[in-house]
Short mmCIF file of C-alpha atoms in Angstrom, two decimals:
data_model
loop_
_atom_site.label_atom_id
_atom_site.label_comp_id
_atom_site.label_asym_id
_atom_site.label_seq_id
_atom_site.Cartn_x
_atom_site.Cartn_y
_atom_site.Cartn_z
CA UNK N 1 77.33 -22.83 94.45
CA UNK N 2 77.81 -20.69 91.56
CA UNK N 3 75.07 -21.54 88.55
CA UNK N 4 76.65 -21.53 85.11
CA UNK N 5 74.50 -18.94 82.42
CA UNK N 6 72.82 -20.38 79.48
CA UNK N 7 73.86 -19.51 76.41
CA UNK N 8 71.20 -18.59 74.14
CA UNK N 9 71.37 -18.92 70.61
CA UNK N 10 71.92 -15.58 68.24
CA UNK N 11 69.81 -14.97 65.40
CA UNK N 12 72.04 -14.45 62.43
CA UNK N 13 71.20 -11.31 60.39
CA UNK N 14 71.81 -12.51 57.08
CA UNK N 15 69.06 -15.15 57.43
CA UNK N 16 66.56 -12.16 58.75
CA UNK N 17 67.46 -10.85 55.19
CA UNK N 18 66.72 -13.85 53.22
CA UNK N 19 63.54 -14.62 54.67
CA UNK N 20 62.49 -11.16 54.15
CA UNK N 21 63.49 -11.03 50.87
CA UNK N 22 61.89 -13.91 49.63
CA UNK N 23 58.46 -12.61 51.49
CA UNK N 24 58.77 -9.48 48.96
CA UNK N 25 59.50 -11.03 45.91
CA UNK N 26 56.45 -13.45 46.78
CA UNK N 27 54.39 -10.40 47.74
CA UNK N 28 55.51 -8.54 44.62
CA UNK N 29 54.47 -11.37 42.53
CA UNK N 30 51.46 -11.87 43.85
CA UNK N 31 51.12 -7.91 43.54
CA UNK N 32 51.90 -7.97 39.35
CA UNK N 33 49.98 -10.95 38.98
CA UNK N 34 46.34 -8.64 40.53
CA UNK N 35 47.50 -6.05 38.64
CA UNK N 36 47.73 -8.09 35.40
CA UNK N 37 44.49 -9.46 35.79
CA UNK N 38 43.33 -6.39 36.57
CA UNK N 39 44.64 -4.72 33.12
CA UNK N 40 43.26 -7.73 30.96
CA UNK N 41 40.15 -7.25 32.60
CA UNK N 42 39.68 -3.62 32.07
CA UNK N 43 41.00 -3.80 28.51
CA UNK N 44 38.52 -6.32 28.05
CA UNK N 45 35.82 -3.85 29.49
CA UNK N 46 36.55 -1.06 27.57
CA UNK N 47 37.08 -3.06 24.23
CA UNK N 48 32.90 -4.31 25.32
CA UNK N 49 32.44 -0.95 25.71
CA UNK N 50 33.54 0.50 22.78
CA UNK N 51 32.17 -2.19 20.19
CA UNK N 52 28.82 -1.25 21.82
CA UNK N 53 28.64 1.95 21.61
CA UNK N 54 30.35 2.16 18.01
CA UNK N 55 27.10 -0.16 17.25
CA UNK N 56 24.79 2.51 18.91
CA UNK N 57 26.64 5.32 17.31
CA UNK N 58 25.35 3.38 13.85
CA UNK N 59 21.77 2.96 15.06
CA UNK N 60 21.60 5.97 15.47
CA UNK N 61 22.97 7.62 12.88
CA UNK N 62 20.49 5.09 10.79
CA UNK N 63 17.34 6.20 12.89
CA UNK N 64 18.19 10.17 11.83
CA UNK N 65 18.73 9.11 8.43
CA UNK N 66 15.63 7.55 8.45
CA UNK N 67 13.57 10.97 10.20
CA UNK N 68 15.49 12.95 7.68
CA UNK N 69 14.04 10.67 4.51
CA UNK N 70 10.49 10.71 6.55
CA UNK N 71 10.60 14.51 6.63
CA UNK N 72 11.05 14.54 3.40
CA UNK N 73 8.52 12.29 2.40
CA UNK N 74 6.31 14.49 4.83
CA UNK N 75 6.60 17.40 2.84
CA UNK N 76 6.39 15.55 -0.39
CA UNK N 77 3.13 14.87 0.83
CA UNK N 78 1.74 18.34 1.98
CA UNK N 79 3.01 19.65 -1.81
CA UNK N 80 0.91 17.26 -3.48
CA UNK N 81 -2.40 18.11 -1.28
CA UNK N 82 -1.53 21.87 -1.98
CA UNK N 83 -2.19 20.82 -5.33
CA UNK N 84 -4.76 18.59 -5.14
CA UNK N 85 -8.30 20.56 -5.80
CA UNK N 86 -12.10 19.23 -4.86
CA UNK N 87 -13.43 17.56 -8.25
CA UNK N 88 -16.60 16.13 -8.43
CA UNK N 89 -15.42 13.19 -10.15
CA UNK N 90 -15.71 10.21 -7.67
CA UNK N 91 -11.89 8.55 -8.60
CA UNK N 92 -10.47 11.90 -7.59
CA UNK N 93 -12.14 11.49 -4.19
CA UNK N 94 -10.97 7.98 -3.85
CA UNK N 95 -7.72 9.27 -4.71
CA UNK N 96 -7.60 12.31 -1.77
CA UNK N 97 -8.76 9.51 0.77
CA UNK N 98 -6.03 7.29 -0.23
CA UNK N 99 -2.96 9.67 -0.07
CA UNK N 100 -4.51 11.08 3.75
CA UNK N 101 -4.40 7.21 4.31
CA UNK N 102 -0.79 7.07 3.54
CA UNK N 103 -0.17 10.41 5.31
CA UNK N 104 -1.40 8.88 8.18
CA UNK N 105 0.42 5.67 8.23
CA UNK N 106 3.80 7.91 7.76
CA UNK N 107 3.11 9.48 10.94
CA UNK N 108 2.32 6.42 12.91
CA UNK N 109 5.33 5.10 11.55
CA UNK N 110 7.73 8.54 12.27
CA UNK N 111 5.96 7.87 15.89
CA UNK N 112 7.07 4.14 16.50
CA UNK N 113 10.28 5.55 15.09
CA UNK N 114 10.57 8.13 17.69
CA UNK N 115 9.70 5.50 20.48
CA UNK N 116 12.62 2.97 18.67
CA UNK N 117 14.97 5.69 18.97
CA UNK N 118 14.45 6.47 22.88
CA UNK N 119 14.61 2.29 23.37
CA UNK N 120 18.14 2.15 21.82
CA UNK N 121 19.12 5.10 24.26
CA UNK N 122 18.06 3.51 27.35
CA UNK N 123 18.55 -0.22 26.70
CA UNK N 124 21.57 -1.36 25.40
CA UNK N 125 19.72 -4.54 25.16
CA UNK N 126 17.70 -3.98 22.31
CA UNK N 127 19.82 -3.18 20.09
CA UNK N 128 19.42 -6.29 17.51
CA UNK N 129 16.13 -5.48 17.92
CA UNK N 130 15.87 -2.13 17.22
CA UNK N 131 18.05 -2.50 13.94
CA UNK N 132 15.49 -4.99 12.89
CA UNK N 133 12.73 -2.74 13.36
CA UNK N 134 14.73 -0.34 11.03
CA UNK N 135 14.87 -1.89 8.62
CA UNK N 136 11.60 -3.08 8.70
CA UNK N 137 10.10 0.70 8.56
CA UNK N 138 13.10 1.75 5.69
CA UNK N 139 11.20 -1.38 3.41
CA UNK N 140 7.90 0.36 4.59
CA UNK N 141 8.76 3.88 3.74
CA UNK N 142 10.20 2.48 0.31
CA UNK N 143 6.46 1.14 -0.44
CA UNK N 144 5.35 4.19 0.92
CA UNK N 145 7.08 6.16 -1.85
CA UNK N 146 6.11 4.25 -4.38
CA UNK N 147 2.50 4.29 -3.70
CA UNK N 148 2.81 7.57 -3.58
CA UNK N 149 4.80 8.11 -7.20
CA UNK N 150 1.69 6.13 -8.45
CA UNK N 151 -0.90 8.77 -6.65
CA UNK N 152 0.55 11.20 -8.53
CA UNK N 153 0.76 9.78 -12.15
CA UNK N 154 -3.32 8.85 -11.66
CA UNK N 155 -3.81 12.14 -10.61
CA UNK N 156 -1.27 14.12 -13.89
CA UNK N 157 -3.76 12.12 -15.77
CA UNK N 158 -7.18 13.00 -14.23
CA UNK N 159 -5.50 16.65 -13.93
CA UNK N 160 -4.96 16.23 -17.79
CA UNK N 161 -8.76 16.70 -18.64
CA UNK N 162 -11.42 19.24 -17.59
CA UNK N 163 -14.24 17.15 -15.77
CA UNK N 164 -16.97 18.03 -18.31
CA UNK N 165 -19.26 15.08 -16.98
CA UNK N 166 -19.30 16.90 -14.00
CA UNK N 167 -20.74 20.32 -15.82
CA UNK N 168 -23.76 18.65 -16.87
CA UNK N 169 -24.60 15.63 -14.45
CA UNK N 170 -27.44 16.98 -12.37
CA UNK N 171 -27.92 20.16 -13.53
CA UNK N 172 -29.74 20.08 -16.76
CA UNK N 173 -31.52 22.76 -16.32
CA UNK N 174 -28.80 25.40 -15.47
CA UNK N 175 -26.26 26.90 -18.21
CA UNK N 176 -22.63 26.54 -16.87
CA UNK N 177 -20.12 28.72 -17.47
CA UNK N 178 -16.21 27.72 -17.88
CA UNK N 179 -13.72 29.96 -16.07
CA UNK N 180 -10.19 29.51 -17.12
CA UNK N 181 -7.49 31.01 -14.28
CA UNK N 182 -4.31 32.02 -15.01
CA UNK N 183 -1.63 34.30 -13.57
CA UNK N 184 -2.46 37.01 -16.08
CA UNK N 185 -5.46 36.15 -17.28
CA UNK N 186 -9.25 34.96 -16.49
CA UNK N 187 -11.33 33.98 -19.61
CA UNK N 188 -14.69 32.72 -19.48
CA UNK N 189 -16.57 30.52 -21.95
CA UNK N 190 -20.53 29.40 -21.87
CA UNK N 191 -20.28 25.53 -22.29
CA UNK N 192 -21.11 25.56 -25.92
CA UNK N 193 -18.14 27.83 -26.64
CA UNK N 194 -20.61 30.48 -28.31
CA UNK N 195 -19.88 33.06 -25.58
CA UNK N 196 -16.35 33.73 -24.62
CA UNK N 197 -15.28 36.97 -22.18
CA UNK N 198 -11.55 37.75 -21.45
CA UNK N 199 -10.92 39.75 -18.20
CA UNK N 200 -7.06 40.95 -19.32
CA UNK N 201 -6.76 44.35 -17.36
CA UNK N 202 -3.05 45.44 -16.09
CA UNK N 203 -3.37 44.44 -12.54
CA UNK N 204 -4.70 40.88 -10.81
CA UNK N 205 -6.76 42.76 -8.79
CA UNK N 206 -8.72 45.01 -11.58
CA UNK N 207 -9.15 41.78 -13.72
CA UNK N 208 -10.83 40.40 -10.55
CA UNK N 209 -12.93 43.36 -10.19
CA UNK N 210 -14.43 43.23 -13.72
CA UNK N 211 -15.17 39.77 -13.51
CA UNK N 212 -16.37 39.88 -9.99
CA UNK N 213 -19.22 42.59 -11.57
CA UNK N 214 -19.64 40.61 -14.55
CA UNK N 215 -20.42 37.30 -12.25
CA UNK N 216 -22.50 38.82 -10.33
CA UNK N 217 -24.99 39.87 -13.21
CA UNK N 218 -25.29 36.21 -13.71
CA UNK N 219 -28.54 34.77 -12.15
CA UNK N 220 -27.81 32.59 -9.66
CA UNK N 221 -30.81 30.15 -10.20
CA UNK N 222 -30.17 29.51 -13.55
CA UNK N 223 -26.25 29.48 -13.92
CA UNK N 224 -23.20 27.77 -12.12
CA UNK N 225 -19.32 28.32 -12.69
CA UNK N 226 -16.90 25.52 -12.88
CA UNK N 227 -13.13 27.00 -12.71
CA UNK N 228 -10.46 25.71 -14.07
CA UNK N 229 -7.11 26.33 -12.68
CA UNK N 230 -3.52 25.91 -14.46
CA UNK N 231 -0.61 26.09 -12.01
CA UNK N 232 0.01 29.83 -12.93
CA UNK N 233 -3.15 30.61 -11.72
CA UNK N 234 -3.30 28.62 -8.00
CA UNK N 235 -1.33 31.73 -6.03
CA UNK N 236 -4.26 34.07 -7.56
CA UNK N 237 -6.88 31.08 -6.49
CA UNK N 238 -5.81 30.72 -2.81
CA UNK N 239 -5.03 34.66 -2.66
CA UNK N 240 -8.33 36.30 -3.01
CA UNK N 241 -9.96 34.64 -5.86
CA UNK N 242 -11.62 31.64 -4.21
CA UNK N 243 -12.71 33.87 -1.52
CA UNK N 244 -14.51 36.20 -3.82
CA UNK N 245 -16.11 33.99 -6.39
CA UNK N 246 -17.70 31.31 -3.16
CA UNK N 247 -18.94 34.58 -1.56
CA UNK N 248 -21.34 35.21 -4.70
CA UNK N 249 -23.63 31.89 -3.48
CA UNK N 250 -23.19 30.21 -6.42
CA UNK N 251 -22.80 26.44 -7.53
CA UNK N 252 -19.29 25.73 -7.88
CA UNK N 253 -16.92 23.53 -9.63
CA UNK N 254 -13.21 22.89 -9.80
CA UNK N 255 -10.59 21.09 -11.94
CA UNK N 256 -6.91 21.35 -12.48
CA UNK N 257 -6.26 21.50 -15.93
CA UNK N 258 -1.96 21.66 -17.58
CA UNK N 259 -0.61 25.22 -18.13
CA UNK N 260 -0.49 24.35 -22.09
CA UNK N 261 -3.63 22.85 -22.70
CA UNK N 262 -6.09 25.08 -24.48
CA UNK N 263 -9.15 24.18 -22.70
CA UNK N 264 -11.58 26.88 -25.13
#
Protein backbone atom coordinates (compact mmCIF):
# COMPACT_ATOMS: atom_id res chain seq x y z
CA UNK A 1 0.00 0.00 0.00
CA UNK A 2 1.18 3.27 -1.04
CA UNK A 3 2.20 5.63 2.23
CA UNK A 4 1.03 9.21 1.85
CA UNK A 5 4.28 11.98 2.44
CA UNK A 6 4.17 14.32 5.27
CA UNK A 7 4.01 17.62 4.67
CA UNK A 8 6.35 19.60 6.59
CA UNK A 9 5.84 22.99 7.49
CA UNK A 10 7.90 25.99 5.53
CA UNK A 11 9.63 28.55 7.36
CA UNK A 12 8.43 31.86 6.09
CA UNK A 13 11.26 34.29 5.20
CA UNK A 14 9.82 37.38 6.27
CA UNK A 15 9.64 36.15 9.89
CA UNK A 16 13.59 35.04 9.55
CA UNK A 17 13.84 38.88 8.89
CA UNK A 18 11.97 40.13 11.79
CA UNK A 19 13.54 38.11 14.29
CA UNK A 20 16.82 39.09 13.01
CA UNK A 21 16.12 42.45 12.95
CA UNK A 22 14.94 42.88 16.24
CA UNK A 23 18.25 40.81 17.52
CA UNK A 24 20.30 43.89 15.91
CA UNK A 25 18.53 46.67 17.06
CA UNK A 26 18.73 44.93 20.64
CA UNK A 27 22.43 44.25 20.03
CA UNK A 28 22.96 47.79 18.74
CA UNK A 29 21.42 49.15 21.79
CA UNK A 30 23.07 47.33 24.02
CA UNK A 31 26.27 48.30 21.85
CA UNK A 32 25.54 52.48 22.29
CA UNK A 33 24.53 52.00 25.67
CA UNK A 34 28.72 50.38 26.56
CA UNK A 35 29.83 52.87 24.51
CA UNK A 36 28.01 55.67 26.37
CA UNK A 37 29.11 54.56 29.55
CA UNK A 38 32.23 54.19 28.29
CA UNK A 39 32.48 58.05 27.07
CA UNK A 40 31.02 59.39 30.49
CA UNK A 41 33.49 57.42 32.10
CA UNK A 42 36.51 58.53 30.29
CA UNK A 43 35.36 62.16 30.26
CA UNK A 44 35.07 61.78 33.78
CA UNK A 45 38.76 60.42 33.90
CA UNK A 46 40.31 62.91 32.04
CA UNK A 47 38.31 65.87 33.68
CA UNK A 48 40.15 63.96 37.33
CA UNK A 49 43.00 64.13 35.45
CA UNK A 50 43.25 67.40 34.41
CA UNK A 51 42.01 69.22 37.72
CA UNK A 52 44.98 67.31 39.23
CA UNK A 53 47.51 68.08 37.39
CA UNK A 54 46.39 71.87 36.83
CA UNK A 55 46.74 71.70 40.88
CA UNK A 56 50.34 70.23 40.52
CA UNK A 57 51.17 72.58 37.75
CA UNK A 58 50.41 75.39 40.73
CA UNK A 59 52.49 73.61 43.37
CA UNK A 60 54.89 73.73 41.50
CA UNK A 61 55.13 76.76 40.05
CA UNK A 62 54.76 77.95 43.97
CA UNK A 63 57.75 75.64 45.12
CA UNK A 64 60.14 77.53 42.23
CA UNK A 65 58.84 80.72 43.29
CA UNK A 66 59.69 79.96 46.56
CA UNK A 67 63.70 78.58 45.52
CA UNK A 68 63.83 81.67 43.45
CA UNK A 69 62.92 84.12 46.70
CA UNK A 70 65.36 81.61 48.82
CA UNK A 71 68.16 82.26 46.33
CA UNK A 72 67.75 85.47 46.73
CA UNK A 73 67.67 85.65 50.25
CA UNK A 74 70.88 83.37 49.94
CA UNK A 75 72.80 85.88 48.35
CA UNK A 76 71.41 88.64 50.43
CA UNK A 77 73.08 86.84 52.98
CA UNK A 78 76.66 86.15 51.56
CA UNK A 79 76.65 90.27 50.67
CA UNK A 80 76.16 91.14 54.13
CA UNK A 81 79.06 88.67 55.53
CA UNK A 82 81.29 90.17 52.68
CA UNK A 83 80.79 93.13 54.61
CA UNK A 84 80.80 92.16 57.87
CA UNK A 85 84.59 92.63 59.41
CA UNK A 86 86.10 90.91 62.84
CA UNK A 87 85.58 93.70 65.66
CA UNK A 88 86.57 93.14 68.96
CA UNK A 89 83.50 94.44 70.33
CA UNK A 90 81.55 91.44 71.85
CA UNK A 91 77.76 92.61 70.28
CA UNK A 92 79.39 92.46 66.89
CA UNK A 93 80.33 88.82 67.59
CA UNK A 94 76.93 88.03 68.86
CA UNK A 95 75.73 89.58 65.84
CA UNK A 96 78.07 87.30 63.15
CA UNK A 97 76.83 84.14 65.19
CA UNK A 98 73.32 85.12 64.79
CA UNK A 99 73.11 85.85 60.98
CA UNK A 100 75.35 82.18 60.35
CA UNK A 101 72.39 80.93 62.58
CA UNK A 102 69.89 82.19 60.17
CA UNK A 103 72.07 81.18 57.20
CA UNK A 104 71.84 77.93 58.40
CA UNK A 105 68.23 77.56 59.06
CA UNK A 106 67.68 78.93 55.26
CA UNK A 107 69.46 76.03 54.04
CA UNK A 108 67.75 73.44 56.10
CA UNK A 109 64.72 74.96 55.01
CA UNK A 110 65.78 75.25 50.91
CA UNK A 111 66.58 71.35 51.79
CA UNK A 112 63.07 70.24 53.18
CA UNK A 113 61.97 72.34 50.25
CA UNK A 114 63.84 70.33 47.80
CA UNK A 115 62.54 67.01 49.45
CA UNK A 116 58.64 68.73 49.30
CA UNK A 117 59.17 69.29 45.77
CA UNK A 118 60.27 65.57 44.76
CA UNK A 119 57.03 64.34 47.16
CA UNK A 120 54.54 66.35 44.99
CA UNK A 121 56.23 64.67 41.84
CA UNK A 122 55.85 61.22 42.91
CA UNK A 123 52.69 61.23 45.05
CA UNK A 124 49.80 62.74 43.83
CA UNK A 125 48.60 62.11 47.27
CA UNK A 126 50.23 64.67 49.07
CA UNK A 127 49.35 67.30 47.51
CA UNK A 128 47.16 69.17 50.38
CA UNK A 129 49.94 68.43 52.21
CA UNK A 130 52.61 69.69 50.45
CA UNK A 131 50.76 73.13 49.83
CA UNK A 132 50.51 73.31 53.54
CA UNK A 133 54.04 72.87 54.06
CA UNK A 134 54.44 75.86 51.60
CA UNK A 135 53.08 77.94 53.03
CA UNK A 136 54.33 77.16 56.19
CA UNK A 137 58.15 77.76 54.95
CA UNK A 138 56.86 81.20 52.73
CA UNK A 139 55.65 82.55 56.65
CA UNK A 140 59.17 81.23 57.72
CA UNK A 141 61.23 82.84 55.07
CA UNK A 142 59.09 86.12 55.68
CA UNK A 143 60.49 86.05 59.47
CA UNK A 144 63.58 85.13 58.05
CA UNK A 145 63.81 88.43 56.17
CA UNK A 146 62.90 90.39 58.68
CA UNK A 147 65.32 89.21 61.17
CA UNK A 148 67.60 89.74 58.85
CA UNK A 149 66.55 93.65 57.88
CA UNK A 150 67.04 94.04 61.72
CA UNK A 151 70.81 92.39 61.55
CA UNK A 152 71.60 94.88 59.38
CA UNK A 153 70.25 98.17 60.97
CA UNK A 154 72.24 96.91 64.46
CA UNK A 155 75.09 96.42 62.51
CA UNK A 156 74.77 100.35 60.15
CA UNK A 157 74.81 101.45 63.68
CA UNK A 158 77.79 99.60 65.30
CA UNK A 159 79.45 100.23 61.69
CA UNK A 160 78.62 103.98 62.45
CA UNK A 161 81.42 104.33 65.17
CA UNK A 162 85.13 103.38 65.30
CA UNK A 163 85.48 100.81 68.28
CA UNK A 164 87.82 103.03 70.33
CA UNK A 165 87.16 100.86 73.58
CA UNK A 166 88.68 98.29 71.77
CA UNK A 167 92.13 100.47 71.10
CA UNK A 168 92.80 100.73 74.64
CA UNK A 169 91.18 97.70 76.60
CA UNK A 170 94.14 95.50 77.37
CA UNK A 171 96.81 97.15 75.99
CA UNK A 172 97.80 100.00 78.14
CA UNK A 173 101.00 99.80 77.67
CA UNK A 174 101.26 99.87 73.79
CA UNK A 175 100.60 103.18 71.60
CA UNK A 176 98.01 102.35 68.83
CA UNK A 177 97.99 103.71 65.74
CA UNK A 178 94.65 104.51 63.56
CA UNK A 179 94.78 103.53 59.89
CA UNK A 180 92.09 104.99 57.80
CA UNK A 181 91.58 102.92 54.19
CA UNK A 182 90.23 104.28 51.37
CA UNK A 183 90.24 103.70 47.62
CA UNK A 184 92.73 106.51 47.11
CA UNK A 185 94.00 107.08 50.15
CA UNK A 186 95.61 105.53 53.52
CA UNK A 187 96.10 108.06 56.41
CA UNK A 188 97.36 107.20 59.66
CA UNK A 189 96.83 108.92 63.01
CA UNK A 190 98.58 108.05 66.63
CA UNK A 191 95.48 107.78 68.99
CA UNK A 192 95.89 111.19 70.42
CA UNK A 193 95.63 112.76 66.96
CA UNK A 194 99.17 114.50 67.52
CA UNK A 195 100.76 112.43 64.71
CA UNK A 196 99.00 112.14 61.45
CA UNK A 197 100.84 110.52 58.04
CA UNK A 198 99.02 110.52 54.62
CA UNK A 199 100.25 107.82 52.14
CA UNK A 200 98.58 109.70 48.79
CA UNK A 201 101.03 108.47 45.96
CA UNK A 202 99.48 107.99 42.23
CA UNK A 203 99.08 104.31 42.27
CA UNK A 204 97.34 101.77 45.09
CA UNK A 205 100.19 99.85 44.97
CA UNK A 206 103.06 102.68 45.66
CA UNK A 207 100.81 104.10 48.50
CA UNK A 208 101.01 100.51 49.89
CA UNK A 209 104.62 100.40 49.49
CA UNK A 210 105.36 103.59 51.51
CA UNK A 211 103.24 102.63 54.19
CA UNK A 212 104.27 99.05 54.18
CA UNK A 213 108.11 100.66 54.96
CA UNK A 214 106.76 103.13 57.21
CA UNK A 215 104.88 100.17 59.34
CA UNK A 216 107.47 98.27 59.47
CA UNK A 217 109.77 100.90 61.32
CA UNK A 218 107.18 100.66 63.97
CA UNK A 219 108.29 98.40 66.92
CA UNK A 220 106.27 95.69 67.17
CA UNK A 221 106.37 95.32 71.06
CA UNK A 222 105.33 98.55 71.77
CA UNK A 223 102.72 99.48 68.97
CA UNK A 224 99.51 97.88 67.37
CA UNK A 225 97.37 99.11 64.28
CA UNK A 226 93.66 99.15 64.30
CA UNK A 227 92.31 99.81 60.54
CA UNK A 228 89.53 101.29 59.69
CA UNK A 229 87.86 100.55 56.49
CA UNK A 230 85.12 102.74 54.51
CA UNK A 231 83.46 100.83 51.67
CA UNK A 232 85.83 102.50 49.07
CA UNK A 233 88.54 101.00 50.64
CA UNK A 234 87.29 97.00 51.14
CA UNK A 235 88.43 95.94 47.25
CA UNK A 236 92.05 97.43 48.31
CA UNK A 237 91.56 95.45 51.89
CA UNK A 238 90.74 91.97 50.46
CA UNK A 239 93.21 92.66 47.37
CA UNK A 240 96.59 92.81 48.86
CA UNK A 241 96.29 95.03 51.78
CA UNK A 242 95.18 92.63 54.52
CA UNK A 243 97.69 90.26 53.29
CA UNK A 244 100.53 92.66 53.69
CA UNK A 245 99.81 94.51 56.86
CA UNK A 246 98.96 90.64 58.98
CA UNK A 247 102.31 89.51 57.47
CA UNK A 248 104.22 92.31 59.57
CA UNK A 249 103.27 90.18 63.08
CA UNK A 250 101.59 92.80 64.50
CA UNK A 251 98.44 93.24 66.84
CA UNK A 252 95.59 93.97 64.77
CA UNK A 253 92.30 95.62 64.82
CA UNK A 254 89.39 96.21 62.50
CA UNK A 255 86.22 98.35 62.20
CA UNK A 256 83.98 99.48 59.43
CA UNK A 257 83.52 102.95 59.66
CA UNK A 258 80.76 105.22 56.76
CA UNK A 259 82.54 106.62 53.65
CA UNK A 260 81.63 110.32 55.02
CA UNK A 261 82.54 110.17 58.44
CA UNK A 262 85.75 111.94 59.27
CA UNK A 263 87.16 109.59 61.69
CA UNK A 264 90.68 112.09 62.35
Amino acid sequence: MARKRRKHAQISLFAFQDVMASVIGILFFVVLMMSLDIVENATASDDDRQQFETAKAELQANIQALNNRRQAILKEMALLEKQIIIVSAKDDQDILDEIGQYERNLKVLYSQLEQNQIGANEQSEKLEENKKLYSKEVRQCDESERQISELKAQLAEQASTPSLSYIIDGKLNMTPWLIELTGNNIRVASHDMATIVEFNALSHKSREQIFTAWAKSRDIRSDYFVILIKPSGWDVYESSFRENIFGLGFDIGMDLVPEEKRVF
